[in-house]
CSV table of C-alpha atoms in Angstrom, one decimal:
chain,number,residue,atom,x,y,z
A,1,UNK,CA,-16.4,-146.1,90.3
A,2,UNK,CA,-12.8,-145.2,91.0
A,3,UNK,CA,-11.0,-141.1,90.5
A,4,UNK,CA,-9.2,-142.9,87.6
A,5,UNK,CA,-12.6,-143.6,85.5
A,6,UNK,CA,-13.4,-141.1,82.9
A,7,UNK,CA,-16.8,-140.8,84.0
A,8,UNK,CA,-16.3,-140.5,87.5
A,9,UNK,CA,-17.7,-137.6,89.1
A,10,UNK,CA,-14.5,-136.3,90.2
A,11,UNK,CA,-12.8,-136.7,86.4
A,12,UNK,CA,-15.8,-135.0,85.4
A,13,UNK,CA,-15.5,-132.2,87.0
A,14,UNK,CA,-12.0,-132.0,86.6
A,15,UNK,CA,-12.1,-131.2,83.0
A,16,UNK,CA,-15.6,-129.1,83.6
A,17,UNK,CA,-15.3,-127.0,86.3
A,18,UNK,CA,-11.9,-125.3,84.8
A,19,UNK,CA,-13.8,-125.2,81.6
A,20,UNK,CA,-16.9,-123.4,83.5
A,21,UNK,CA,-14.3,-120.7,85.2
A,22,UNK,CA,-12.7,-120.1,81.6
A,23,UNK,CA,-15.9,-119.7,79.4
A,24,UNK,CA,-17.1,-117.3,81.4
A,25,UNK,CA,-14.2,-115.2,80.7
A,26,UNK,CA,-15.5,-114.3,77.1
A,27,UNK,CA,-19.0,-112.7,78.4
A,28,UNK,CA,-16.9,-111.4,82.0
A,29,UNK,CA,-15.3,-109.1,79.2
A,30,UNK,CA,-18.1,-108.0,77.7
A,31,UNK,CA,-20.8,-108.3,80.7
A,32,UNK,CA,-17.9,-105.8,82.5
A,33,UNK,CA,-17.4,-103.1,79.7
A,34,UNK,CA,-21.4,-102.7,79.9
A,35,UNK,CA,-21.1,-102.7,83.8
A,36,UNK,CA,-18.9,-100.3,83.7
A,37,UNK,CA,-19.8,-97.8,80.9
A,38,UNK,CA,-23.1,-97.9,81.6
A,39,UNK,CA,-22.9,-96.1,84.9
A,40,UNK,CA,-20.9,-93.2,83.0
A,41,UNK,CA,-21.4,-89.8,84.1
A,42,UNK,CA,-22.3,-88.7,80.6
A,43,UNK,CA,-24.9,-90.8,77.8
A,44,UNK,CA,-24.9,-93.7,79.7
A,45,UNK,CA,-28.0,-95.3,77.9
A,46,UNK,CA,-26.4,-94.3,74.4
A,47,UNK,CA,-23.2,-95.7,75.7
A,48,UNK,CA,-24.2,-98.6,77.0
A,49,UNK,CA,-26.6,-99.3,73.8
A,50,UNK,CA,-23.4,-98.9,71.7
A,51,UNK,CA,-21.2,-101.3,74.0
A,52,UNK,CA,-24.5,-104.2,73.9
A,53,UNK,CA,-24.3,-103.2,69.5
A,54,UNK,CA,-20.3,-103.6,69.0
A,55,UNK,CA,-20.5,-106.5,71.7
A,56,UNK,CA,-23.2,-108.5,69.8
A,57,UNK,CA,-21.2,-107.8,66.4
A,58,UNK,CA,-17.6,-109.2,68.0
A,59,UNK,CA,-19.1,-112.3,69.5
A,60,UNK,CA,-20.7,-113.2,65.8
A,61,UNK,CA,-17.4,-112.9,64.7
A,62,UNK,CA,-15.4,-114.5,67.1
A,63,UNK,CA,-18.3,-117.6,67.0
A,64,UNK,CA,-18.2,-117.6,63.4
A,65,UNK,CA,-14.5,-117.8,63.0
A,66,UNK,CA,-13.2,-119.2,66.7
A,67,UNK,CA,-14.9,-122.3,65.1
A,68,UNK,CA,-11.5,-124.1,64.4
A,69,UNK,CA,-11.0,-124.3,68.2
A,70,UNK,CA,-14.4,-126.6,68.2
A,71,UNK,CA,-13.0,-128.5,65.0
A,72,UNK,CA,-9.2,-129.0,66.4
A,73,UNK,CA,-10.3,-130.0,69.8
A,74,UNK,CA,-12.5,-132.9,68.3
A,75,UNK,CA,-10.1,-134.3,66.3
A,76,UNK,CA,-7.0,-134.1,68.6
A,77,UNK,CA,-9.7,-135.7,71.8
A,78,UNK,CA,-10.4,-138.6,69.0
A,79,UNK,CA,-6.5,-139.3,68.5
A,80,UNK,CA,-6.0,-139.5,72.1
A,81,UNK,CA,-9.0,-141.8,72.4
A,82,UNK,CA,-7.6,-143.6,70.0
A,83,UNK,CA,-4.1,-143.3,71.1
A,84,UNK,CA,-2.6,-142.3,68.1
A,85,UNK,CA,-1.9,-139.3,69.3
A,86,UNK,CA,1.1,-139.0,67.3
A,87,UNK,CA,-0.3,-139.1,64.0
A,88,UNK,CA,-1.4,-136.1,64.1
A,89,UNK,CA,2.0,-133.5,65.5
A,90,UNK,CA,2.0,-131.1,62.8
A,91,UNK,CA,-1.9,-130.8,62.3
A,92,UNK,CA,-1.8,-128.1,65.6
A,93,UNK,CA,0.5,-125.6,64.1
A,94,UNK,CA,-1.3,-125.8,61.2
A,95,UNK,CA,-4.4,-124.6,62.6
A,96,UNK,CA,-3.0,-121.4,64.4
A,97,UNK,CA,-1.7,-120.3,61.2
A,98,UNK,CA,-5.1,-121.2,58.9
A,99,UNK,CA,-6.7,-118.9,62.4
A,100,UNK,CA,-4.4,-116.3,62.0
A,101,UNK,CA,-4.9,-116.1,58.5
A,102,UNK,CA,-8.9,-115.6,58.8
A,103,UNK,CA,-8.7,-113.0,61.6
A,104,UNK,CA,-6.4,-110.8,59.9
A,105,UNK,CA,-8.5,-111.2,57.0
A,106,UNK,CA,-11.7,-110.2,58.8
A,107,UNK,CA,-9.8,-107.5,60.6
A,108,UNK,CA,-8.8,-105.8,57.1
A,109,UNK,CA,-12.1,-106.5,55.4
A,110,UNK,CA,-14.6,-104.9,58.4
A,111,UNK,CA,-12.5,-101.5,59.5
A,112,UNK,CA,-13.1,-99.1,56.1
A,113,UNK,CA,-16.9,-100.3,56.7
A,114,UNK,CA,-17.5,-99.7,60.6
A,115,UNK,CA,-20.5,-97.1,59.8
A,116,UNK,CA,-21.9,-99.1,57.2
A,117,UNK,CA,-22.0,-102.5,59.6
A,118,UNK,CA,-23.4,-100.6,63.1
A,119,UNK,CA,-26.2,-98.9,60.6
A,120,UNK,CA,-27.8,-102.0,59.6
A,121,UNK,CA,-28.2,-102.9,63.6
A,122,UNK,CA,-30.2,-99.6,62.9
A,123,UNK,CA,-27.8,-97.6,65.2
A,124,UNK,CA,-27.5,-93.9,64.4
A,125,UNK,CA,-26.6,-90.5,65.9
A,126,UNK,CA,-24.5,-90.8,69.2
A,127,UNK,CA,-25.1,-93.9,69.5
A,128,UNK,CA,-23.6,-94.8,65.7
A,129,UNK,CA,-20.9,-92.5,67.1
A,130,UNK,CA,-19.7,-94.6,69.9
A,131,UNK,CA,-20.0,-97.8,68.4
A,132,UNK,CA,-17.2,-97.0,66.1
A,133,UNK,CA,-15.3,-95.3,68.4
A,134,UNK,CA,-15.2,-99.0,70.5
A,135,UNK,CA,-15.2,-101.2,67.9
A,136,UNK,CA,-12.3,-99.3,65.8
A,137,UNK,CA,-10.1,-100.3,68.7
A,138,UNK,CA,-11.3,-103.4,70.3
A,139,UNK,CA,-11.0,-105.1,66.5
A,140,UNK,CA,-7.4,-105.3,66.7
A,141,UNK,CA,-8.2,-108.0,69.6
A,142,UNK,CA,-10.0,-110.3,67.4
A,143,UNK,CA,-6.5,-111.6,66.1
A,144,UNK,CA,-5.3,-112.2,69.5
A,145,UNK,CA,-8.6,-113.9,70.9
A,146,UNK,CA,-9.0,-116.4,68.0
A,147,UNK,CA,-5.4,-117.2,68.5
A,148,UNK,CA,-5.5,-117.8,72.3
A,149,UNK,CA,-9.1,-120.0,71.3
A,150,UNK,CA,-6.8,-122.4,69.3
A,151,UNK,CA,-4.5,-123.2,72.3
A,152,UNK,CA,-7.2,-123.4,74.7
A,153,UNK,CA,-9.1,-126.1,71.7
A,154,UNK,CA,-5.3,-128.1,71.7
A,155,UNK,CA,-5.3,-128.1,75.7
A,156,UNK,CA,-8.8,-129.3,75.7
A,157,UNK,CA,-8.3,-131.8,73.0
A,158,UNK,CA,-5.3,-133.2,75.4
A,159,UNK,CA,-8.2,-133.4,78.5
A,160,UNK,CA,-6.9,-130.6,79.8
A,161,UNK,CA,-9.1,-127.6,81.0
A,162,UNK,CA,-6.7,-126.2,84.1
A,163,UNK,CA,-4.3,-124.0,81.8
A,164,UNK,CA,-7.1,-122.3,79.8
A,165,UNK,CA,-9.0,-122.1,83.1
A,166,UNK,CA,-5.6,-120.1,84.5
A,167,UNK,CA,-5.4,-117.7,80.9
A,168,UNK,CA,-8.7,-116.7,81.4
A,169,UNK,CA,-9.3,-116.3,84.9
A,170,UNK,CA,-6.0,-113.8,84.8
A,171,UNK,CA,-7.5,-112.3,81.8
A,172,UNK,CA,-10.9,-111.1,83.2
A,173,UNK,CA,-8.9,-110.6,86.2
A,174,UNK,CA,-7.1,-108.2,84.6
A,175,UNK,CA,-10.0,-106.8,82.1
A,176,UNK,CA,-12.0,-105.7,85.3
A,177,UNK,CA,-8.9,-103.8,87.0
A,178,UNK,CA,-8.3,-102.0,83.6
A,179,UNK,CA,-12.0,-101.3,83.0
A,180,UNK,CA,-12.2,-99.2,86.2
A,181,UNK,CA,-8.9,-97.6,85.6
A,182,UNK,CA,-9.4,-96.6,82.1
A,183,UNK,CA,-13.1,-95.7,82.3
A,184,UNK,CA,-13.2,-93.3,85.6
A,185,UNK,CA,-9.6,-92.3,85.1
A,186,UNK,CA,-7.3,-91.8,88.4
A,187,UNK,CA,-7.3,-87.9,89.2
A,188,UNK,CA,-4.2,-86.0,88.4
A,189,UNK,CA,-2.5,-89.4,86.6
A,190,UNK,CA,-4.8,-91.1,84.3
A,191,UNK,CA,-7.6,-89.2,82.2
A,192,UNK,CA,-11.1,-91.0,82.1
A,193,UNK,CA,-11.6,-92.2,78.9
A,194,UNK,CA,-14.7,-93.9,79.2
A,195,UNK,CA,-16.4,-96.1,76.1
A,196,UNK,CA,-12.5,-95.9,74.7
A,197,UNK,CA,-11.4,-96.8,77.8
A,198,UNK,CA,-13.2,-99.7,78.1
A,199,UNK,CA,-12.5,-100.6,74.7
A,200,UNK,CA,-7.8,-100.6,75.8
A,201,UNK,CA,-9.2,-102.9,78.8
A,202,UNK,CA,-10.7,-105.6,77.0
A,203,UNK,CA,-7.5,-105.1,74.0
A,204,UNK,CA,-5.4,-105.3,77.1
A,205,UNK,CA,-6.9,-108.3,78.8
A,206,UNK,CA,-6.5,-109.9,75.3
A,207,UNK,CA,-2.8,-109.4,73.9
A,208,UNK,CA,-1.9,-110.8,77.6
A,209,UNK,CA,-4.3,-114.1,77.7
A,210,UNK,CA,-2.4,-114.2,73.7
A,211,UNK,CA,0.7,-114.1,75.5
A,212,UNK,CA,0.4,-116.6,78.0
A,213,UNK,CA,-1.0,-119.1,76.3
A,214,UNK,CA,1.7,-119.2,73.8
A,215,UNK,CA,4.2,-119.7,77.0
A,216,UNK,CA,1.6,-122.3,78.2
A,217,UNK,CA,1.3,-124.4,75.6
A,218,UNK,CA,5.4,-124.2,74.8
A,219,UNK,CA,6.5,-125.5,78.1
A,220,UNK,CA,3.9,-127.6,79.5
A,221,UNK,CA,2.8,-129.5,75.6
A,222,UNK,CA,4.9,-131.4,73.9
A,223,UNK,CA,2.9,-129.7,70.7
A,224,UNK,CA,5.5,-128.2,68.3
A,225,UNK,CA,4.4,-124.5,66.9
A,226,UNK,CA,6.6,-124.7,63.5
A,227,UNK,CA,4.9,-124.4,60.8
A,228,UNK,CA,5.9,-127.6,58.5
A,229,UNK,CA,4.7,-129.5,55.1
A,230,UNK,CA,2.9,-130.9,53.3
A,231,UNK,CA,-0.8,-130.0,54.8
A,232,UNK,CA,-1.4,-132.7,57.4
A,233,UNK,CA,-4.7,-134.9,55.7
A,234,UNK,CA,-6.9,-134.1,58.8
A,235,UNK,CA,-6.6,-130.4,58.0
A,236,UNK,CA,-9.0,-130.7,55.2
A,237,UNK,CA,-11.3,-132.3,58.0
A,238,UNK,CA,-10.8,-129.8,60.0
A,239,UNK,CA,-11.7,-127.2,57.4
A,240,UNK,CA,-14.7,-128.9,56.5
A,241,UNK,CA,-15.7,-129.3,60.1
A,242,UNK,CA,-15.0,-125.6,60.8
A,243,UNK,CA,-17.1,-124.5,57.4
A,244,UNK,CA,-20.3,-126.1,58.6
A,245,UNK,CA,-19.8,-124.4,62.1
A,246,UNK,CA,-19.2,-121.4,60.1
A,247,UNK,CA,-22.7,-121.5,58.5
A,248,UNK,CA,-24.2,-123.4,61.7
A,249,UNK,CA,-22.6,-119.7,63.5
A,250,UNK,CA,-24.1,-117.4,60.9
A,251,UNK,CA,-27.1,-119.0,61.5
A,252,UNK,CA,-26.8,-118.2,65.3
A,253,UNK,CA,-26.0,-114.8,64.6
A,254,UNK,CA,-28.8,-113.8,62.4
A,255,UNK,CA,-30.3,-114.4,65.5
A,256,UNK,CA,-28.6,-111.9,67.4
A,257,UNK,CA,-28.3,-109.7,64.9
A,258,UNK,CA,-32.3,-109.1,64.3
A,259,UNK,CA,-32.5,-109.6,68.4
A,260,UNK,CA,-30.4,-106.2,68.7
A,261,UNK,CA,-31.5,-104.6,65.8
A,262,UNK,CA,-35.4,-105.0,66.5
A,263,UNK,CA,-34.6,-103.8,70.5
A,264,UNK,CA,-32.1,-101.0,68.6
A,265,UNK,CA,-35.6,-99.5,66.5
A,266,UNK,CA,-37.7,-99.8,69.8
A,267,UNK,CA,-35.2,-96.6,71.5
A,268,UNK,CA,-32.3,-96.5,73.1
A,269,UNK,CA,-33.9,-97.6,77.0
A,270,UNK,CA,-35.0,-100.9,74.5
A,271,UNK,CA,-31.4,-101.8,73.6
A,272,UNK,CA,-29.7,-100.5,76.8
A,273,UNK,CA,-32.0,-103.1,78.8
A,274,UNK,CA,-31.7,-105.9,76.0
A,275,UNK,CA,-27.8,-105.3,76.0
A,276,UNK,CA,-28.2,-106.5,80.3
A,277,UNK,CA,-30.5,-109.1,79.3
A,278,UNK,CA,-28.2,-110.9,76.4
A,279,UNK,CA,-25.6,-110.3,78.4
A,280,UNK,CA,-26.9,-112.3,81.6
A,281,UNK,CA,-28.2,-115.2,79.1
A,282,UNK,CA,-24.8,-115.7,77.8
A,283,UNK,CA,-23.2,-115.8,81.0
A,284,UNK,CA,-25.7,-118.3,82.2
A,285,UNK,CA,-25.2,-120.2,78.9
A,286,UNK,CA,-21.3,-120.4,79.2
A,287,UNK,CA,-21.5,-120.9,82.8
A,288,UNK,CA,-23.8,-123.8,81.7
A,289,UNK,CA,-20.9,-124.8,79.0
A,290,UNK,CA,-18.3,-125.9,80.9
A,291,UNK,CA,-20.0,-129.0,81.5
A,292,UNK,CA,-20.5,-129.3,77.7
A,293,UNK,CA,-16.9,-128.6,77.1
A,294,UNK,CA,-16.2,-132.0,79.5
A,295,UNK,CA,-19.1,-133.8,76.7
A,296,UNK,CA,-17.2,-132.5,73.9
A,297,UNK,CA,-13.9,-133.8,75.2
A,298,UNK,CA,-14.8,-137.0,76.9
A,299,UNK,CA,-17.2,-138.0,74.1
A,300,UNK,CA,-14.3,-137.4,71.2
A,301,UNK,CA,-12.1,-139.2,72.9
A,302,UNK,CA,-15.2,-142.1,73.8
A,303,UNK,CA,-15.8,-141.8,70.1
A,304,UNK,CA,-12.0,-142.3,69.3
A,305,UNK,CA,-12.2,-145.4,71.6
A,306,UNK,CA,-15.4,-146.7,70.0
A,307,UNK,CA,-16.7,-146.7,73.7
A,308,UNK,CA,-20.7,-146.7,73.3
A,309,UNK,CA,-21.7,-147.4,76.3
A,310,UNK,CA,-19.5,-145.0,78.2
A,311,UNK,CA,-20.7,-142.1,75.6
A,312,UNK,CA,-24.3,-143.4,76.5
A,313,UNK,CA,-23.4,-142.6,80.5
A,314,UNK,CA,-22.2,-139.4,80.0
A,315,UNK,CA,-24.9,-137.9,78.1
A,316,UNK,CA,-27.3,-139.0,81.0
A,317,UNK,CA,-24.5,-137.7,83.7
A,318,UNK,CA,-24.0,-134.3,82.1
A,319,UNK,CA,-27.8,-133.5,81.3
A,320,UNK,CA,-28.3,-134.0,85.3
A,321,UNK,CA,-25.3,-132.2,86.2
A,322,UNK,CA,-26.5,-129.2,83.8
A,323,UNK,CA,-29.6,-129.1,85.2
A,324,UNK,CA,-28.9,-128.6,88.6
A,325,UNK,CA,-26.5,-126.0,87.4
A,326,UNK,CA,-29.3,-124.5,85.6
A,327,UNK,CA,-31.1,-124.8,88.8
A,328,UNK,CA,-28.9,-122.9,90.6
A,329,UNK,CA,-28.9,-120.5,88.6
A,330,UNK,CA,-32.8,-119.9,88.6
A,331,UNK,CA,-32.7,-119.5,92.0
A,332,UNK,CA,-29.9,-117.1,92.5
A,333,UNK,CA,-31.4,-114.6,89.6
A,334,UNK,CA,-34.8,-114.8,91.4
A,335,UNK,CA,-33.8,-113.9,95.0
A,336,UNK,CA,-31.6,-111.2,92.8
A,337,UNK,CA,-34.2,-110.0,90.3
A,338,UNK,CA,-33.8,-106.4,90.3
A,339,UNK,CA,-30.4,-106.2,91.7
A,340,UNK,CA,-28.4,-107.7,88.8
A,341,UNK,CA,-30.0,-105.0,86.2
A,342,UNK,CA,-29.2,-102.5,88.5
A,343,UNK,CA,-25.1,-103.7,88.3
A,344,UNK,CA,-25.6,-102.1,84.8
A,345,UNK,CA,-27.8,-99.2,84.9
A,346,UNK,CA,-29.2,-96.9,87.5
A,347,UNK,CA,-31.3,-95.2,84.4
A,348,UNK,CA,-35.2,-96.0,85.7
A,349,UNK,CA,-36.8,-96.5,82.4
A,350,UNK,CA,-33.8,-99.3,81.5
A,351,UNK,CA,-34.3,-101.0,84.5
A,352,UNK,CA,-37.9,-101.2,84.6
A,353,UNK,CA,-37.8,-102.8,80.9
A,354,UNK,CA,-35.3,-104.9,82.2
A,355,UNK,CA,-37.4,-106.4,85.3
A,356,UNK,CA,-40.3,-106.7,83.1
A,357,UNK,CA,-38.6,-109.3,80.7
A,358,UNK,CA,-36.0,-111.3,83.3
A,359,UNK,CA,-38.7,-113.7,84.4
A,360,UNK,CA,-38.2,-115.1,80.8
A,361,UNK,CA,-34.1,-115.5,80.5
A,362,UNK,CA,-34.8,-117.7,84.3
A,363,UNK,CA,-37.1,-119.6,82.9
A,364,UNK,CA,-35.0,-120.7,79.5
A,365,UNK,CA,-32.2,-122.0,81.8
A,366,UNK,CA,-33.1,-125.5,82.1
A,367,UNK,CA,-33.4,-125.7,78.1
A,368,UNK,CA,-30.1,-123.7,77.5
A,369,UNK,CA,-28.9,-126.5,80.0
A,370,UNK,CA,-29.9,-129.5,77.4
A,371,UNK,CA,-29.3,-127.3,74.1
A,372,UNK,CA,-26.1,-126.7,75.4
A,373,UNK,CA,-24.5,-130.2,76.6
A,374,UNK,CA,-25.8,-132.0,73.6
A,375,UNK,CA,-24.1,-129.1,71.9
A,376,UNK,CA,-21.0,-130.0,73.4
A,377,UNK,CA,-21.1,-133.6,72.9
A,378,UNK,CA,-22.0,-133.5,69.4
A,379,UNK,CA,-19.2,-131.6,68.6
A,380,UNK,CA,-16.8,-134.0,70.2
A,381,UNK,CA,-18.5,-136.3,67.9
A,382,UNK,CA,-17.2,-134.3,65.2
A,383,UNK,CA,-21.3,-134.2,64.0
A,384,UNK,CA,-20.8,-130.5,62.5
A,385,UNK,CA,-22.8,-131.2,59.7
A,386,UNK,CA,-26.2,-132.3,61.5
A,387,UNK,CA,-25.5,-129.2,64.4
A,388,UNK,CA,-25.3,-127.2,61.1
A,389,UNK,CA,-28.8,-128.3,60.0
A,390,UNK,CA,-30.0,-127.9,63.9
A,391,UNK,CA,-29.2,-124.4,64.0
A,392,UNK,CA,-30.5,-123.6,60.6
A,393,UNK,CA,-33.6,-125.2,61.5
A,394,UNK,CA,-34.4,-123.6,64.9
A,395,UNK,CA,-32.9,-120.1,63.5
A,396,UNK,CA,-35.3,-119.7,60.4
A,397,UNK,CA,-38.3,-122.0,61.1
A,398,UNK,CA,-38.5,-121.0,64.6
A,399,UNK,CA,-36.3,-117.8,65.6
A,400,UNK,CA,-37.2,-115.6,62.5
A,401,UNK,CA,-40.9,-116.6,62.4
A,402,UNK,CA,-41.3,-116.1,65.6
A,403,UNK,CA,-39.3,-112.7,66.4
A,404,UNK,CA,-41.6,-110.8,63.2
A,405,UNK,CA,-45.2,-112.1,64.5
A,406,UNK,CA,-44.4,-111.0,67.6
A,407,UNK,CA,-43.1,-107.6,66.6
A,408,UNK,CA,-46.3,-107.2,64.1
A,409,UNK,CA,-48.2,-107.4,67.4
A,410,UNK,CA,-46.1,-105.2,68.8
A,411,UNK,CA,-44.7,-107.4,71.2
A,412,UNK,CA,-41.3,-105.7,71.4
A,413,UNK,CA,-39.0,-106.9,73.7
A,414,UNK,CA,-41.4,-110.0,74.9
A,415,UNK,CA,-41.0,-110.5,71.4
A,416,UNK,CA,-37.0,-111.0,70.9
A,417,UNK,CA,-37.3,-113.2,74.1
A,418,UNK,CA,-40.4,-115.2,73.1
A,419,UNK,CA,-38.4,-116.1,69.6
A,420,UNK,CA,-35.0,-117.2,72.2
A,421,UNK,CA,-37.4,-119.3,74.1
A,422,UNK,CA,-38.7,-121.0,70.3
A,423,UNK,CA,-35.3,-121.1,69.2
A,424,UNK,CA,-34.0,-123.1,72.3
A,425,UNK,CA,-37.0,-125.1,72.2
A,426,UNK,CA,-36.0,-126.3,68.5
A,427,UNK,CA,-32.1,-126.6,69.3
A,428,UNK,CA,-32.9,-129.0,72.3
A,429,UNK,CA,-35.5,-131.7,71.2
A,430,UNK,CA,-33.2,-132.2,67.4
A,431,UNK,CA,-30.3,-133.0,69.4
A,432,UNK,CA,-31.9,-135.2,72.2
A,433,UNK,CA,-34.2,-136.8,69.6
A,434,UNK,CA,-30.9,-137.5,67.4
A,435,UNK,CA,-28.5,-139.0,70.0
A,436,UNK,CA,-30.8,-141.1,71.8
A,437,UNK,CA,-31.9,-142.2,67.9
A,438,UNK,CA,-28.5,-143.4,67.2
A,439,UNK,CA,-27.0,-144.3,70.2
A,440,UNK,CA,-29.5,-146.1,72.5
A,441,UNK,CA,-30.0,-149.4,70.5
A,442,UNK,CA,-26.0,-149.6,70.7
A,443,UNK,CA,-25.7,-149.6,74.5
A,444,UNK,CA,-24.2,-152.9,76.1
């Protein structure tokens, strides 16, 4: 197999190990403004409970609406597989703008009701406190990250990963240094600020990832950013596409939602630890995803190409790739147990929740592994609607059934993670079952 071949090893990796460095950027924000403000001198568990609250609530909305990137970057790797690349020159522009649009929509819609929302994750007292205090500032990044999504979705959907790779890596880069700065304060220059502090980081890190991929994607694209008429046909596409990740996302978030809201009525040492647990799984789960980010590109553009066989291969290549990730990944958090919690919170009764329940995000990595690639290939395919169904499946005939029997035996915490482990289960076997289902009797 020569470098050339899209499904050489070294091609592979090309598009998924810069994809890997820049998903992790996303949950390197967060997992760092828990780090951080959860070894505060003052309310570090209510701080850090806060931080794990607003945190979960952000990512719901940036899944939810950062959906166009998914949407764009399908259609655009099918053009290019189909070398009609062309056809499609004002569709990118168009996209920004319809992302733009929702953001700042969102963005006006949430901030008279920031109480109301961090009450239903049954927050209250200082804790209800901080979370508004850190969300009413890190909301005004939600613009800039959904923009900075859509570039990175256009670079991808051109099979190129290094520039996002570059945007985020100087972003997180840059998160971390302000995190410290801001949080601790430097004696007799800057004031510590702490939760707000961490809050102008991640803003920071943000408005500057915004910036340069703007610059990126103007000198090293040929991809105009002028808006122009009429609506380009595949926009409609696109919409639809993006609506049925939009309900496939809401979906995803319930889960979340009754995951920290369920840890949230346990007590404060309950969310604190489940705020280092989620965060860990979704590190390990983008980590895992820059491998499905190389599926979702390659198998648009194998799609675009009509190139079964080829699309057959790199299923069976990325599911063993992912797994030895997955692997890896095992082993590292074993031999580090009780040392990653301890990144987060020195506070004993945190950490000993914590240790009691990592044995169970280990174990999930080899299904997040599956769950995730297929993921990622399905929605090169531009197959929103049957991921839609999926998620909706494995989120209320297996999350939600699952997280309330085990709270009505008072499970707690093994509870959430018990309802995870169903809801991976689900999201895993549909899309294996489906793909080999319709692609396996068409293999040369």
């Amino acid at each position: 197999m020569t470098a050339t071949n899209p499904l050489s090893f070294k091609n592979i990796n090309r598009l998924a190990v810069p994809a890997l460095l820049a998903g992790i950027a996303e949950p390197i924000l967060s997992a760092t403004d828990a780090a951080v403000v959860g070894n505060v001198p003052d309310n570090a568990t209510e701080v850090l409970a806060a931080v794990g609250i607003v945190g979960s609530f952000l990512s719901a909305l940036i899944w939810i609406l950062g959906q166009t990137r998914s949407a764009l970057q399908a259609i655009i790797a099918q053009y290019y597989g189909a070398d009609k690349i062309d056809e499609i020159s004002t569709l990118p522009a168009q996209a920004i703008y319809f992302n733009i649009l929702l953001s700042i929509v969102i963005l006006v819609t949430t901030l008279p009701f920031i109480e109301a929302i961090f009450s239903l994750y049954n927050a209250s007292g200082l804790i209800l406190d901080y979370c508004v205090q850190y969300y009413s500032i890190r909301v005004w990044g939600f613009p800039l990250t959904l923009f900075t999504f859509a570039i990175f979705g256009i670079f991808r959907g051109l099979q190129n990963t290094f520039w996002p790779m570059v945007v985020a890596i100087i972003g997180a880069g840059v998160n971390i240094l302000l995190d410290f700065i801001l949080v601790y304060g430097i004696e007799g220059y800057i004031p510590a600020m702490q939760i707000e502090g961490a809050a102008y980081a991640s803003l920071g890190a943000q408005a500057l990832m915004a910036v340069l991929s703007l610059i990126l994607v103007l000198i090293k694209t040929n991809v105009s950013l002028k808006l122009r008429f009429p609506i380009h046909p595949e926009l409609w596409r696109l919409v639809g596409m993006a609506l049925n990740l939009f309900v496939r996302t809401i979906a995803l978030n319930l889960a979340l939602y009754l995951a920290n809201s369920f840890a949230t009525d346990y007590g404060a040492s309950y969310i604190a630890a489940q705020t280092i647990l989620i965060n860990i799984w979704l590190f390990s789960a983008f980590f895992i995803d820059g491998y499905a980010a190389a599926g979702n590109i390659l198998a648009g553009r194998f799609l675009g190409a009509k190139d079964y066989t080829s699309l057959w291969e790199l299923s069976k290549k990325l599911s063993k790739y992912s797994l030895i990730i997955a692997g890896g990944l095992m082993l590292i958090s074993a031999i580090l147990y009780e040392p990653i919690g301890l990144i987060f919170s020195k506070e004993p009764e945190v950490i000993a929740r914590f240790t009691a329940l990592f044995f169970v995000v280990i174990l999930m990595q080899p299904l997040n592994a599956l769950a995730f690639i297929f993921d990622g290939i399905f929605k090169g395919m531009g197959e929103m609607k049957y991921l839609r169904n999926v998620l909706m499946a494995a989120t209320f005939l297996g999350f939600v059934p699952a997280i309330f029997i085990g709270d009505y035996f008072e499970l707690k915490l093994y509870a959430v993670w018990i309802a995870f482990s169903v809801w991976m289960i689900v999201r895993s076997g549909a899309l294996i079952l489906k793909f080999r289902k319709r692609f396996k009797p068409k293999v040369a």
